[in-house]
Coordinates of C-alpha atoms and ligand atoms in Angstrom, one line a residue:
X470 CA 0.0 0.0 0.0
X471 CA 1.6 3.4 -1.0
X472 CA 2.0 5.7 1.8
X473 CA 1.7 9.2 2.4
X474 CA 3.1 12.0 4.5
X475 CA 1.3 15.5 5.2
X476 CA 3.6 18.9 6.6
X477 CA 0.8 21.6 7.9
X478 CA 2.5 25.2 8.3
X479 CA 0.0 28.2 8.5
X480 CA -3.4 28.6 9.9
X481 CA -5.9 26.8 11.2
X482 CA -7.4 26.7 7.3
X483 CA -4.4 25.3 6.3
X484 CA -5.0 22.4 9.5
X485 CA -8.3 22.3 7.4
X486 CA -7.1 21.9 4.3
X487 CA -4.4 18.8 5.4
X488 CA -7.3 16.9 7.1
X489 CA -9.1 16.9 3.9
X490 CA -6.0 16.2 1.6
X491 CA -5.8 13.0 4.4
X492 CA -8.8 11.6 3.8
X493 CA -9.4 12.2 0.2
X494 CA -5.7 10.1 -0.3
X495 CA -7.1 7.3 2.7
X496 CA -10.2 7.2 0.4
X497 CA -7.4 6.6 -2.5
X498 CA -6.2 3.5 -0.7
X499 CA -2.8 5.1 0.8
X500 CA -2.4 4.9 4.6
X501 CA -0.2 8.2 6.4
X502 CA 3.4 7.5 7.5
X503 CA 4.8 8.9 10.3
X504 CA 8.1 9.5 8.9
X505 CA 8.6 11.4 5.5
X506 CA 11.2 9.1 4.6
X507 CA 9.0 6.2 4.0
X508 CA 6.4 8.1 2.5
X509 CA 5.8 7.4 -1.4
X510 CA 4.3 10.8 -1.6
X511 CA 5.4 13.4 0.1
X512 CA 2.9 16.8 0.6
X513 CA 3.1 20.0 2.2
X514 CA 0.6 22.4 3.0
X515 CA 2.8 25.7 3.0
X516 CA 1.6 29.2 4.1
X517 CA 3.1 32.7 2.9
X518 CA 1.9 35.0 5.8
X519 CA 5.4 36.0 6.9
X520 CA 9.1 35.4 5.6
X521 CA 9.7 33.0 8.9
X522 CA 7.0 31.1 7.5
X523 CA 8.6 31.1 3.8
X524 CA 12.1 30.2 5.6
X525 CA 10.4 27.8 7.8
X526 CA 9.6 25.6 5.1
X527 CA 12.7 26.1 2.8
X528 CA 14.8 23.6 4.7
X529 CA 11.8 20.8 4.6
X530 CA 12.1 21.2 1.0
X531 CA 15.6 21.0 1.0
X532 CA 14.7 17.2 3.0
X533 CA 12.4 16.3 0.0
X534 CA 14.6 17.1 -2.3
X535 CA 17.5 14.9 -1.0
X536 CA 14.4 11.9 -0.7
X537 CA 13.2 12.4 -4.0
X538 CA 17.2 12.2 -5.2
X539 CA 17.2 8.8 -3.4
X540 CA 14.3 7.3 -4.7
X541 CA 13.2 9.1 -7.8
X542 CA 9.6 7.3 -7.7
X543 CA 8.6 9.4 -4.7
X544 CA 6.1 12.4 -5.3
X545 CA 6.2 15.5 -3.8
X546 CA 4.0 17.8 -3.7
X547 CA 3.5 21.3 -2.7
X548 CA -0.1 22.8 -1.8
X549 CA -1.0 26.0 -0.2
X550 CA -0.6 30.0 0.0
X551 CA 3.1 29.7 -0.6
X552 CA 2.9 27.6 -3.5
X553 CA -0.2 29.7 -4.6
X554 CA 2.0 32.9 -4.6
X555 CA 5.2 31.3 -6.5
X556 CA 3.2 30.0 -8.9
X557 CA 4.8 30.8 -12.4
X558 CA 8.2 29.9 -11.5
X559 CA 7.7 26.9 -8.6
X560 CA 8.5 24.3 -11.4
X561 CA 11.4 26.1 -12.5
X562 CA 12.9 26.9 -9.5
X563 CA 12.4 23.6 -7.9
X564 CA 12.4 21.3 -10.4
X565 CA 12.2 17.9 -8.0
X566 CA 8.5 18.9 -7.3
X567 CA 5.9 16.8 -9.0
X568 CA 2.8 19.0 -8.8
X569 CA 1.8 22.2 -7.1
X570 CA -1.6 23.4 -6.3
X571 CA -3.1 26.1 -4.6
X572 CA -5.6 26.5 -1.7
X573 CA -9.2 25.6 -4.1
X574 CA -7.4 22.7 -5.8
X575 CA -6.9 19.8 -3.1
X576 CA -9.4 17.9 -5.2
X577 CA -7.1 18.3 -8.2
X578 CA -4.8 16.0 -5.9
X579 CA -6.8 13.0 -6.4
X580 CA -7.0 13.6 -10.4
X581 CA -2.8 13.8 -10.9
X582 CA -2.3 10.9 -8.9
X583 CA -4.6 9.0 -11.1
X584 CA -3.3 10.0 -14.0
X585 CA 0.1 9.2 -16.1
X586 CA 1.8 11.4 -14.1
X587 CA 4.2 12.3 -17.0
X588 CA 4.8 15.8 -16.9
X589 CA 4.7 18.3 -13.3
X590 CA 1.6 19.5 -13.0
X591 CA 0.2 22.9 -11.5
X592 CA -3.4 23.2 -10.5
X593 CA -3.7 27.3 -9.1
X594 CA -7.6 28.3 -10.5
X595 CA -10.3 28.0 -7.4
X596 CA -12.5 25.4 -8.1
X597 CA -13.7 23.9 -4.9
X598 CA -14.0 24.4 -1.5
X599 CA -12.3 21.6 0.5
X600 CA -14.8 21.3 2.9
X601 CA -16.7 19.2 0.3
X602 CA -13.6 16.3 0.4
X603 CA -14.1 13.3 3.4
X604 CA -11.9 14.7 6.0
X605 CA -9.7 12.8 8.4
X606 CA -9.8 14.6 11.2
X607 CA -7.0 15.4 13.8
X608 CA -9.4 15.0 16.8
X609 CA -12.3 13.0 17.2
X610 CA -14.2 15.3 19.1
X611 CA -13.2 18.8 17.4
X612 CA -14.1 20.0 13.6
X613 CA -13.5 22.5 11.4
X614 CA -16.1 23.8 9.1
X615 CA -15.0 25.7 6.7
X616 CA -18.0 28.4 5.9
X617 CA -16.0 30.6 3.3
X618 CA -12.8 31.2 1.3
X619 CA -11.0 33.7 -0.1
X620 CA -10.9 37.6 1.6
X621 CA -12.2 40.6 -0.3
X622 CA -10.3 43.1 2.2
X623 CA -7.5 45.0 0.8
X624 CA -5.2 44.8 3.7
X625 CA -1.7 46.7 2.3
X626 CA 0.3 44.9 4.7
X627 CA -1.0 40.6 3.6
X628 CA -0.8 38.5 1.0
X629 CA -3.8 36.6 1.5
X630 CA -6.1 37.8 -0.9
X631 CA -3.7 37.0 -3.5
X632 CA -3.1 33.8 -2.8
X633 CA -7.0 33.0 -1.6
X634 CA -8.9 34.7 -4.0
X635 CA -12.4 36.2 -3.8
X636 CA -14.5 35.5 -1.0
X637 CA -17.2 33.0 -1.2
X638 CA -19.8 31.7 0.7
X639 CA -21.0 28.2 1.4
X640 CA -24.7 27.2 1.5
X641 CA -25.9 27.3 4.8
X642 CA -28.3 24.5 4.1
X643 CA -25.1 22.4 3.0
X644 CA -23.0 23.7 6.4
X645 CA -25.5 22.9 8.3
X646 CA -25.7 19.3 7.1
X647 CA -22.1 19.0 7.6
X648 CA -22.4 20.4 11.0
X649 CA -25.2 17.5 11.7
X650 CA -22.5 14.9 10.1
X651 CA -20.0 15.7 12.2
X652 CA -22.0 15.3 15.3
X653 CA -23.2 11.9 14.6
X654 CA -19.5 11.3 14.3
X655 CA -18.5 11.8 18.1
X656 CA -17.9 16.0 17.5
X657 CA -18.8 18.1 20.2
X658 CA -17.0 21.7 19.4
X659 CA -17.2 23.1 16.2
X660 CA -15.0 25.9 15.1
X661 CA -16.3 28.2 11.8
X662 CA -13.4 29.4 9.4
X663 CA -13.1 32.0 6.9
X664 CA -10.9 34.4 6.4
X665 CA -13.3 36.9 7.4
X666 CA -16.1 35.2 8.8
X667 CA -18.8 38.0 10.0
X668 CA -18.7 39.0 6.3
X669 CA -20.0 35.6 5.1
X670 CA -23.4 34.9 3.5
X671 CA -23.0 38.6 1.6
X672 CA -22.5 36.6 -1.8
X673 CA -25.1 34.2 -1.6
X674 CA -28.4 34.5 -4.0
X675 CA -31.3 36.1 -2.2
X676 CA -33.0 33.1 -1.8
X677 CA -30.2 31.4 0.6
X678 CA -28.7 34.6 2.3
X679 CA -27.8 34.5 6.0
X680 CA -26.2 36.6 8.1
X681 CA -23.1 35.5 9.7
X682 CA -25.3 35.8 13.4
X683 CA -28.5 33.2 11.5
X684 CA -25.5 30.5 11.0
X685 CA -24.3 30.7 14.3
X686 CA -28.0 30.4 15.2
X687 CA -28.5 27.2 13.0
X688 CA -25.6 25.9 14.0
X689 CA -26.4 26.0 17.8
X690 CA -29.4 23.8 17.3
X691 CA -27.5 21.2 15.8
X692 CA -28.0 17.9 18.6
X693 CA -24.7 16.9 20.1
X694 CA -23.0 20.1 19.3
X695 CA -22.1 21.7 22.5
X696 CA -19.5 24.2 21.8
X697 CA -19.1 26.7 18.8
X698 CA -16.5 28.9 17.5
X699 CA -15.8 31.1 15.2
X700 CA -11.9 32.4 13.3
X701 CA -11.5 35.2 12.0
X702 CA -13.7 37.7 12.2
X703 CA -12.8 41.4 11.3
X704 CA -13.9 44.2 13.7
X705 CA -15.2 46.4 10.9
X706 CA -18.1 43.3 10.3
X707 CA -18.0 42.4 14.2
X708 CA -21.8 43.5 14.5
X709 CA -24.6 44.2 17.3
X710 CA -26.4 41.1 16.2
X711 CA -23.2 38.9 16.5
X712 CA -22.5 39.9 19.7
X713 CA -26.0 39.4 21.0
X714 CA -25.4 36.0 19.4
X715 CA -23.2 35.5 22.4
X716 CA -25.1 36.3 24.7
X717 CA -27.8 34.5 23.5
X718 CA -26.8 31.2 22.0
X719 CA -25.8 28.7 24.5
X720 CA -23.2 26.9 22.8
X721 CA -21.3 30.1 21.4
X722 CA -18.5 30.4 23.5
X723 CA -17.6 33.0 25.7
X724 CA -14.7 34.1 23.2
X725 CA -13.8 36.7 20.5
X726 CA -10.8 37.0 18.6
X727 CA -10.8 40.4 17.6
X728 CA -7.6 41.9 15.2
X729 CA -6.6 45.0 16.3
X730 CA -3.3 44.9 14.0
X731 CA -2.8 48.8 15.5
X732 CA -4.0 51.3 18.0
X733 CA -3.0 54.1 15.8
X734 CA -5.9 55.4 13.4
X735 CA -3.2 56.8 10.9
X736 CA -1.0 53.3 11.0
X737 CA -4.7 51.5 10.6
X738 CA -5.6 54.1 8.0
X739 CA -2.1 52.8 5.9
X740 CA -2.8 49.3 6.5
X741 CA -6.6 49.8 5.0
X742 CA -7.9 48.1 7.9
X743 CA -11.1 50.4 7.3
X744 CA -12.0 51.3 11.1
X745 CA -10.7 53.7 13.4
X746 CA -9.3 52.9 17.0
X747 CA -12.2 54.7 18.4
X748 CA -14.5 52.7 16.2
X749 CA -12.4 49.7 17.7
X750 CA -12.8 50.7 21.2
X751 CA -16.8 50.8 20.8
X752 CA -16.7 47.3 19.4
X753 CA -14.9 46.0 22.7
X754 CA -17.3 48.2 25.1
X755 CA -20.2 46.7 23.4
X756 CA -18.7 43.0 24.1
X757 CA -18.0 44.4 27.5
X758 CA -21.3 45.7 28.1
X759 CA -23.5 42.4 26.4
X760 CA -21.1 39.9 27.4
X761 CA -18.9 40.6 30.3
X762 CA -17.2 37.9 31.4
X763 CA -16.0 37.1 27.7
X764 CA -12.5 36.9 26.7
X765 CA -11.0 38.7 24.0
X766 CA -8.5 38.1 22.2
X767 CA -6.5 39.6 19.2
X768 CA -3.5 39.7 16.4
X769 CA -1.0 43.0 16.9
X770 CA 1.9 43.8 13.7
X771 CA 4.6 46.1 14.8
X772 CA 6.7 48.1 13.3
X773 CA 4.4 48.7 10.1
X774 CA 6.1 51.2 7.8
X775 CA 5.5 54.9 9.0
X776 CA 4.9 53.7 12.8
X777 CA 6.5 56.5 14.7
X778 CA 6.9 56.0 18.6
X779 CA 3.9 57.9 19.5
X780 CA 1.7 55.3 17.3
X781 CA 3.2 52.6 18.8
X782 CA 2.8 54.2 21.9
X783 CA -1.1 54.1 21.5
X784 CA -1.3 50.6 20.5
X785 CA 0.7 50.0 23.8
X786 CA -2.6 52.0 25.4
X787 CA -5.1 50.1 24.1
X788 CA -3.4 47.0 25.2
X789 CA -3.3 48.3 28.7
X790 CA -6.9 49.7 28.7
X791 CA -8.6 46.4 26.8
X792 CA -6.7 43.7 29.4
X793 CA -6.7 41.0 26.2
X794 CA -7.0 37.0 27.5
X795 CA -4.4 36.7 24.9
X796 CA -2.6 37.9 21.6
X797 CA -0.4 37.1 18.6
X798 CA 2.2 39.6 17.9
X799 CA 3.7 40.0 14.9
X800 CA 6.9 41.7 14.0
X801 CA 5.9 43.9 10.3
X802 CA 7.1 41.8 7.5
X803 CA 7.0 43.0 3.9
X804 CA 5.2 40.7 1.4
X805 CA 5.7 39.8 -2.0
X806 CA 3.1 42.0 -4.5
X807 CA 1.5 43.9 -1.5
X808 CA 1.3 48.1 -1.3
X809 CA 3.2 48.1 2.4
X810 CA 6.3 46.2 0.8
X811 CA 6.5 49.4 -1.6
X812 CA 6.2 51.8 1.4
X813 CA 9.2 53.6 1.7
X814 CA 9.2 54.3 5.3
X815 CA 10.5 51.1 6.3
X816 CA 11.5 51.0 10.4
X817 CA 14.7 49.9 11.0
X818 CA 14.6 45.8 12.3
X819 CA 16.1 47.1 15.5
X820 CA 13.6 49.2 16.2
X821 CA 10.7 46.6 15.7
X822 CA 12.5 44.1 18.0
X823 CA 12.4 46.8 20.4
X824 CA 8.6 47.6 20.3
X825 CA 8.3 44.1 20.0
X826 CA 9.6 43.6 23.9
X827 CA 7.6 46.2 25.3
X828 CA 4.6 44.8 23.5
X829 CA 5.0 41.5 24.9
X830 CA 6.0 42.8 28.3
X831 CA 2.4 44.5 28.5
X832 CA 0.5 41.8 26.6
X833 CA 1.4 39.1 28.7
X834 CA 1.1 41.4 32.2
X835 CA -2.5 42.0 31.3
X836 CA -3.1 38.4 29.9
X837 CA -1.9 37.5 33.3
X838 CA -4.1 39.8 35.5
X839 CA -7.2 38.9 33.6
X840 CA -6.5 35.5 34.1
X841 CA -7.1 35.7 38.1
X842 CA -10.5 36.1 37.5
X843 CA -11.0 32.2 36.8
X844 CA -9.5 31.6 40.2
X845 CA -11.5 29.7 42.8
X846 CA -14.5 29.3 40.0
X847 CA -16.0 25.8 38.6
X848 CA -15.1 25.4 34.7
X849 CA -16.2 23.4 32.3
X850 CA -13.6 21.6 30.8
X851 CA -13.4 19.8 27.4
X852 CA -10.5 17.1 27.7
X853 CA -8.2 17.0 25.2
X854 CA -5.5 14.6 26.3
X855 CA -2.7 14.2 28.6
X856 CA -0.5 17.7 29.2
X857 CA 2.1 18.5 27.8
X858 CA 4.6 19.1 30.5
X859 CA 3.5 16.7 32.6
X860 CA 1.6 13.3 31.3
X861 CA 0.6 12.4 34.9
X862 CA -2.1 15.6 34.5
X863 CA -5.2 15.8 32.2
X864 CA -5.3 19.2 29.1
X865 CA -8.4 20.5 28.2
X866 CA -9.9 23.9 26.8
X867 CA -12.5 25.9 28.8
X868 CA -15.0 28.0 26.8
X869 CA -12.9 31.2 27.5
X870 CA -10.4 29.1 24.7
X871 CA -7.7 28.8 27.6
X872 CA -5.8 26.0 27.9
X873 CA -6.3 24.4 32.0
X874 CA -4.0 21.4 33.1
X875 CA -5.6 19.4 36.1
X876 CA -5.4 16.3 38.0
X877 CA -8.1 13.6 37.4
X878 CA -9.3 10.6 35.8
X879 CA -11.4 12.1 32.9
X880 CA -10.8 11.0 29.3
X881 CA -10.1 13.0 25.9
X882 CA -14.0 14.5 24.6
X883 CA -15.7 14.3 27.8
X884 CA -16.7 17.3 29.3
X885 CA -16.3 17.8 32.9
X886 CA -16.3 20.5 36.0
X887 CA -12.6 21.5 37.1
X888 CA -12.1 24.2 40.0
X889 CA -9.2 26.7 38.9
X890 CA -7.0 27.0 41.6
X891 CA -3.9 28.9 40.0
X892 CA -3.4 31.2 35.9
X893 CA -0.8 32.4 34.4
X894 CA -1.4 34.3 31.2
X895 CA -1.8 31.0 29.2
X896 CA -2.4 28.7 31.1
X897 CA -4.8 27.4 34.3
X898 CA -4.2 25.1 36.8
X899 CA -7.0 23.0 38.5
X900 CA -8.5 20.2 40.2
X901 CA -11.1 17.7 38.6
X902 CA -14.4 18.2 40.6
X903 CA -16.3 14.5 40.4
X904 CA -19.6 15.0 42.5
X905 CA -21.1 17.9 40.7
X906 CA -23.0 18.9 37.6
X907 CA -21.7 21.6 35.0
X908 CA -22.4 25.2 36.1
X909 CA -20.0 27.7 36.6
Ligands
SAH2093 N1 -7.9 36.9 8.1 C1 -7.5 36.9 9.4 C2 -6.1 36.4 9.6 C3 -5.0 36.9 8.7 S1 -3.4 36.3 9.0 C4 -7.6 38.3 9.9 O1 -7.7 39.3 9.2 O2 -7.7 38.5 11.1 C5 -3.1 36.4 10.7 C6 -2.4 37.6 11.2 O3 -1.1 37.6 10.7 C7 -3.0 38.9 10.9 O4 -4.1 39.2 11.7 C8 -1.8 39.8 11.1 O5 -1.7 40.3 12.4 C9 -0.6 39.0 10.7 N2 0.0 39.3 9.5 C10 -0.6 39.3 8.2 N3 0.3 39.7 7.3 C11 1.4 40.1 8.0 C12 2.7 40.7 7.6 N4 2.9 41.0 6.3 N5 3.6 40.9 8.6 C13 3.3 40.6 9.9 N6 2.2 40.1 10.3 C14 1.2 39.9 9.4
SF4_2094 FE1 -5.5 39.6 5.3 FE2 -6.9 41.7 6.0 FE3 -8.1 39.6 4.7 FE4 -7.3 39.3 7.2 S1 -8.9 40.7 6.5 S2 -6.9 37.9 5.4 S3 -5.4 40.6 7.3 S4 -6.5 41.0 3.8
F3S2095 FE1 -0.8 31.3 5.8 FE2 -2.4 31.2 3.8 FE3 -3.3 30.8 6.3 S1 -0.7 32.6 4.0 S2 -1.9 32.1 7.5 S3 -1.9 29.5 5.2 S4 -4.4 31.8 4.7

């Protein structure tokens, strides 16, 4: 039986993306290999959002290379935003790669490796969505459901939307029957993607348009779905009737990743974000105000070209005045084909890795102090296996999306009550309760 071996870099779309290249190749007849050695084809799923992601990847390819010159039969393959964005020259430049596709071609996959295979072939049109292919999915009790592709913002700073395309919605009739499928298979959280997901449904023909907030609501009354999630939405989109949703819906979770990217209207203004700190700010004292106790989360660049220290300064100010559960920070890199990358007022590296610090210094202080709220309450917990540092304790997720390691007996994808006894800013500490009902 050939085998098969999958490299995931990028987001949780990429993730996706790999569980349905998986299971379309187990529905081929190959079976996954743990070691990329012993793989007859070898795949990787490459993303393009930063150059340490580009660089990231190079040495892997460098691996495939030398396996391929071993055993010329092997295939690899290269899917993905990278590959998407190096598309007229990836067969020139790296001539030891059998076929290249990008993000709406995984089905394409299936076709080359049932053909003659004579000739490298590069699949880069969007076709499909993968979220139509069998997936094999990474957890039995966790699924991804992909709801649209593609990003119609004009962010100057990311590459995205080149390498994505349009945005398109699915049918909400279809997602929903999807969502039903993957309940009857054992899932019990559900996590949305898009690149922008509070703009789906916009697309759609009259007769089957939705707002993002309706799918959230048809999703929540889905049977044996007990958690939902959403990634990413974009404040412009991030709406009354969304937020409401979380008040409302009881298996939304108490959680919203929120981009802030700057504090600075000018610096926002230059990245084409298309709202306003103060516009910002209202978003997060609505959440505040309908949802209190929900944590928010977000995705900070520094160092964008132009940032002077007073508008780093204010994105050091909303950090302290929102008190984020959590963010990714991200030092400015320029992109291939995007509008920042032409910007001529570069900031010096130094410099960046200097904000940098400061951010970090005040992200993770705050993530910290809002942690301590959590302390001495009952969460639920959904298990996801043993922890990390230390097997002898139990990992699971509480609604908030932190991560809590805790002493007990339960097993992965049940869901049980654990009292928080100790946070830091990523992580809890706790104690399984075993007497009591859910109910924080
Ligand atoms: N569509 C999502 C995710 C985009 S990529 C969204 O808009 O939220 C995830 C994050 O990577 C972005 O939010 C941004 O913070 C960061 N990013 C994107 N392009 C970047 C670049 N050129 N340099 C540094 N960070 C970047
Ligand atoms: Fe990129 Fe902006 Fe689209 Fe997010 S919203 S994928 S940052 S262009
Ligand atoms: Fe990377 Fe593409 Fe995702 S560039 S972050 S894999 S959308």
């Amino acid at each position: 039986m050939k085998k098969f071996h999958v490299t995931t870099f990028g987001c949780q779309m990429n993730e996706h993306d790999s569980e349905r290249m998986k299971g379309m190749l187990t529905s081929l007849g190959y079976t996954e290999s743990q070691q990329r050695e012993d793989a007859d084809l070898i795949l990787f799923n490459t993303c393009s959002i930063r150059e340490n992601a580009d660089n990231r990847f190079i040495s892997h390819l460098g691996e495939a290379k030398r396996l391929k010159g071993e055993d010329p039969e092997r295939i690899v393959g290269v899917g993905g935003c990278w590959a998407q964005s190096v598309k007229d020259e990836v067969f020139r430049r790296f001539p030891f790669v059998d076929v290249a596709f990008g993000p709406g071609q995984i089905h394409r996959l299936a076709e080359f490796l049932n053909s003659d295979q004579l000739s490298a072939q590069g699949y880069f049109e969007f076709e499909d969505f993968a979220g139509h292919l069998p997936a094999h999915r990474a957890r039995q009790f966790q699924g991804w459901l992909q709801i649209s592709q593609g990003c119609n913002c004009v962010c100057s700073y990311c590459i995205v939307p080149s390498t994505r395309g349009r945005e398109q919605s699915r049918d909400p009739g279809e997602l929903v029957l999807e969502a039903e499928r993957l309940a009857a298979d054992g899932v019990r959280e559900i996590t949305l993607l898009g690149q922008n997901v509070n703009s789906y449904g916009r697309d759609l023909p009259k007769e089957s348009r939705v707002r993002f907030s309706d799918l959230l609501g048809m999703i929540d009354q889905v049977d044996g779905i007990d958690r939902v999630r959403y990634t990413s939405p974009h404040p412009k989109d991030m709406r009354e009737d969304v937020i409401e949703a979380h008040a409302s819906l009881p298996t939304l979770c108490e959680h919203i990743h929120l981009p802030l990217q700057s504090g600075s209207s000018p610096i926002l203004k230059r990245m084409r974000r298309t709202y306003t700190r103060e516009r910002y700010m209202d978003r997060v004292a609505m959440i505040r105000e309908k949802v209190p106790d929900c944590a928010i989360t977000t995705d900070i660049i520094v160092g964008f070209p132009g940032e002077t220290e007073t508008d780093f300064d204010q994105t050091l100010h909303v950090v302290e005045e929102v008190g984020y559960d959590g963010a990714f920070t991200f030092v400015y890199s320029p992109r291939r084909g995007t509008l920042a990358a032409e910007m001529e007022d570069q900031v010096p590296h130094p410099v960046k890795v200097e904000r940098m610090e400061r951010l970090v210094e005040a992200v993770q202080r705050r993530a910290r102090e809002r942690s301590q709220r959590f302390v001495g309450r009952n969460m639920e917990v959904l298990v996801e296996g043993p922890s990390r540092s230390d097997p002898t304790r139990i990992r699971g997720r509480i609604r908030h999306n932190k991560a809590v390691n805790f002493e007990g007996t339960a097993e992965p994808g049940q869901m049980v009550e654990v009292e928080i006894s100790a946070a830091t800013s990523q992580t809890l500490t706790g104690t399984e309760r075993l007497l009591s009902g859910i109910g924080a």
